[in-house]
PDB file of N, CA and C in Angstrom:
ATOM      1  N   MET A   1       2.659   9.449  -2.283  1.00 50.00           N
ATOM      2  CA  MET A   1       3.452   8.021  -1.971  1.00 50.00           C
ATOM      3  C   MET A   1       4.590   7.863  -1.768  1.00 50.00           C
ATOM      4  N   LYS A   2       5.327   8.140  -3.263  1.00 54.00           N
ATOM      5  CA  LYS A   2       6.340   7.626  -3.515  1.00 54.00           C
ATOM      6  C   LYS A   2       7.388   8.285  -2.813  1.00 54.00           C
ATOM      7  N   ARG A   3       7.127   8.760  -2.027  1.00 54.00           N
ATOM      8  CA  ARG A   3       8.399   9.945  -0.805  1.00 54.00           C
ATOM      9  C   ARG A   3       8.188   8.483   0.333  1.00 54.00           C
ATOM     10  N   LEU A   4       7.047   8.302   0.514  1.00 56.00           N
ATOM     11  CA  LEU A   4       6.906   7.475   2.021  1.00 56.00           C
ATOM     12  C   LEU A   4       7.475   6.009   1.725  1.00 56.00           C
ATOM     13  N   ALA A   5       7.519   5.734   0.137  1.00 56.00           N
ATOM     14  CA  ALA A   5       8.454   4.397  -0.303  1.00 56.00           C
ATOM     15  C   ALA A   5       9.893   4.224  -0.610  1.00 56.00           C
ATOM     16  N   ALA A   6      10.411   5.829  -0.122  1.00 58.00           N
ATOM     17  CA  ALA A   6      11.495   6.032  -0.830  1.00 58.00           C
ATOM     18  C   ALA A   6      12.497   6.504   0.279  1.00 58.00           C
ATOM     19  N   ASN A   7      11.475   6.791   1.458  1.00 58.00           N
ATOM     20  CA  ASN A   7      12.356   6.803   2.486  1.00 58.00           C
ATOM     21  C   ASN A   7      13.236   5.674   3.138  1.00 58.00           C
ATOM     22  N   PRO A   8      14.187   6.484   3.657  1.00 61.00           N
ATOM     23  CA  PRO A   8      15.632   5.610   4.600  1.00 61.00           C
ATOM     24  C   PRO A   8      15.357   5.059   5.606  1.00 61.00           C
ATOM     25  N   MET A   9      13.934   5.293   6.180  1.00 64.00           N
ATOM     26  CA  MET A   9      13.390   3.852   7.382  1.00 64.00           C
ATOM     27  C   MET A   9      13.015   2.898   6.501  1.00 64.00           C
ATOM     28  N   THR A  10      12.809   3.201   5.572  1.00 64.00           N
ATOM     29  CA  THR A  10      12.668   1.577   4.943  1.00 64.00           C
ATOM     30  C   THR A  10      12.825   0.246   4.965  1.00 64.00           C
ATOM     31  N   THR A  11      12.182  -0.598   6.084  1.00 75.00           N
ATOM     32  CA  THR A  11      12.693  -2.154   6.626  1.00 75.00           C
ATOM     33  C   THR A  11      11.887  -2.726   6.115  1.00 75.00           C
ATOM     34  N   PRO A  12      12.506  -3.925   6.051  1.00 77.00           N
ATOM     35  CA  PRO A  12      11.324  -5.522   5.704  1.00 77.00           C
ATOM     36  C   PRO A  12       9.977  -5.416   5.928  1.00 77.00           C
ATOM     37  N   GLU A  13      10.108  -5.064   7.005  1.00 78.00           N
ATOM     38  CA  GLU A  13       8.348  -5.081   8.013  1.00 78.00           C
ATOM     39  C   GLU A  13       7.867  -4.030   7.298  1.00 78.00           C
ATOM     40  N   TYR A  14       8.495  -2.783   6.978  1.00 77.00           N
ATOM     41  CA  TYR A  14       7.470  -1.665   6.563  1.00 77.00           C
ATOM     42  C   TYR A  14       7.069  -1.881   5.586  1.00 77.00           C
ATOM     43  N   ASP A  15       8.165  -2.823   3.916  1.00 80.00           N
ATOM     44  CA  ASP A  15       7.915  -2.830   2.901  1.00 80.00           C
ATOM     45  C   ASP A  15       6.303  -4.203   2.712  1.00 80.00           C
ATOM     46  N   TRP A  16       6.742  -5.118   4.034  1.00 86.00           N
ATOM     47  CA  TRP A  16       5.313  -5.573   3.957  1.00 86.00           C
ATOM     48  C   TRP A  16       3.812  -5.360   4.497  1.00 86.00           C
ATOM     49  N   TRP A  17       4.400  -4.249   5.586  1.00 85.00           N
ATOM     50  CA  TRP A  17       3.375  -3.840   6.287  1.00 85.00           C
ATOM     51  C   TRP A  17       2.804  -3.038   4.424  1.00 85.00           C
ATOM     52  N   TRP A  18       3.577  -2.124   3.856  1.00 85.00           N
ATOM     53  CA  TRP A  18       3.199  -1.411   2.860  1.00 85.00           C
ATOM     54  C   TRP A  18       2.609  -2.224   1.544  1.00 85.00           C
ATOM     55  N   GLU A  19       2.247  -3.235   1.359  1.00 90.00           N
ATOM     56  CA  GLU A  19       2.097  -3.873   0.608  1.00 90.00           C
ATOM     57  C   GLU A  19       0.643  -4.470   0.984  1.00 90.00           C
ATOM     58  N   ILE A  20       0.555  -4.940   2.208  1.00 92.00           N
ATOM     59  CA  ILE A  20      -0.817  -4.851   2.692  1.00 92.00           C
ATOM     60  C   ILE A  20      -1.613  -3.719   2.640  1.00 92.00           C
ATOM     61  N   ILE A  21      -1.227  -3.025   3.085  1.00 92.00           N
ATOM     62  CA  ILE A  21      -1.911  -1.348   2.488  1.00 92.00           C
ATOM     63  C   ILE A  21      -2.461  -1.341   0.989  1.00 92.00           C
ATOM     64  N   LYS A  22      -1.133  -1.226   0.191  1.00 93.00           N
ATOM     65  CA  LYS A  22      -1.798  -1.792  -1.264  1.00 93.00           C
ATOM     66  C   LYS A  22      -2.636  -2.009  -1.957  1.00 93.00           C
ATOM     67  N   GLN A  23      -2.796  -3.956  -1.461  1.00 95.00           N
ATOM     68  CA  GLN A  23      -3.646  -4.571  -1.590  1.00 95.00           C
ATOM     69  C   GLN A  23      -4.862  -4.262  -1.267  1.00 95.00           C
ATOM     70  N   ASP A  24      -5.206  -4.105   0.347  1.00 94.00           N
ATOM     71  CA  ASP A  24      -6.172  -3.638   0.768  1.00 94.00           C
ATOM     72  C   ASP A  24      -7.053  -2.281  -0.329  1.00 94.00           C
ATOM     73  N   PHE A  25      -6.465  -1.760  -0.513  1.00 93.00           N
ATOM     74  CA  PHE A  25      -6.589  -0.339  -0.897  1.00 93.00           C
ATOM     75  C   PHE A  25      -7.030  -0.789  -2.203  1.00 93.00           C
ATOM     76  N   GLU A  26      -6.426  -1.716  -3.176  1.00 93.00           N
ATOM     77  CA  GLU A  26      -6.995  -2.055  -4.484  1.00 93.00           C
ATOM     78  C   GLU A  26      -8.075  -3.108  -4.180  1.00 93.00           C
ATOM     79  N   LYS A  27      -8.374  -3.563  -3.492  1.00 94.00           N
ATOM     80  CA  LYS A  27      -9.372  -4.332  -2.934  1.00 94.00           C
ATOM     81  C   LYS A  27     -10.471  -3.319  -2.995  1.00 94.00           C
ATOM     82  N   ARG A  28     -10.714  -2.531  -2.147  1.00 92.00           N
ATOM     83  CA  ARG A  28     -11.652  -1.565  -1.895  1.00 92.00           C
ATOM     84  C   ARG A  28     -12.471  -0.789  -3.172  1.00 92.00           C
ATOM     85  N   SER A  29     -10.523  -0.429  -3.913  1.00 90.00           N
ATOM     86  CA  SER A  29     -11.255   0.864  -5.044  1.00 90.00           C
ATOM     87  C   SER A  29     -12.064  -0.202  -6.477  1.00 90.00           C
ATOM     88  N   SER A  30     -11.688  -1.879  -6.361  1.00 91.00           N
ATOM     89  CA  SER A  30     -12.752  -2.769  -7.035  1.00 91.00           C
ATOM     90  C   SER A  30     -13.525  -2.271  -6.430  1.00 91.00           C
ATOM     91  N   GLU A  31     -13.780  -2.757  -5.357  1.00 89.00           N
ATOM     92  CA  GLU A  31     -15.346  -2.892  -4.705  1.00 89.00           C
ATOM     93  C   GLU A  31     -16.139  -1.415  -5.106  1.00 89.00           C
ATOM     94  N   LEU A  32     -15.591  -0.637  -5.448  1.00 87.00           N
ATOM     95  CA  LEU A  32     -15.965   0.699  -5.104  1.00 87.00           C
ATOM     96  C   LEU A  32     -16.819   0.641  -6.698  1.00 87.00           C
ATOM     97  N   GLY A  33     -15.808   0.405  -7.284  1.00 88.00           N
ATOM     98  CA  GLY A  33     -15.957   0.430  -8.835  1.00 88.00           C
ATOM     99  C   GLY A  33     -16.854  -0.516  -9.578  1.00 88.00           C
ATOM    100  N   LYS A  34     -17.452  -1.502  -8.653  1.00 81.00           N
ATOM    101  CA  LYS A  34     -18.333  -2.452  -9.032  1.00 81.00           C
ATOM    102  C   LYS A  34     -19.606  -2.017  -9.319  1.00 81.00           C
ATOM    103  N   ARG A  35     -19.826  -0.585  -8.055  1.00 73.00           N
ATOM    104  CA  ARG A  35     -21.022  -0.771  -7.756  1.00 73.00           C
ATOM    105  C   ARG A  35     -21.800   0.638  -8.718  1.00 73.00           C
TER     106      ARG A  35
END
């Protein structure tokens, strides 16, 4: 995961996309944890 974030090709768009992925993942994780 960190290797991806450190990619030299990182752009503002990539950063924005990555934030959405992380938030979505955290949301799913918390939903799974509630069960």
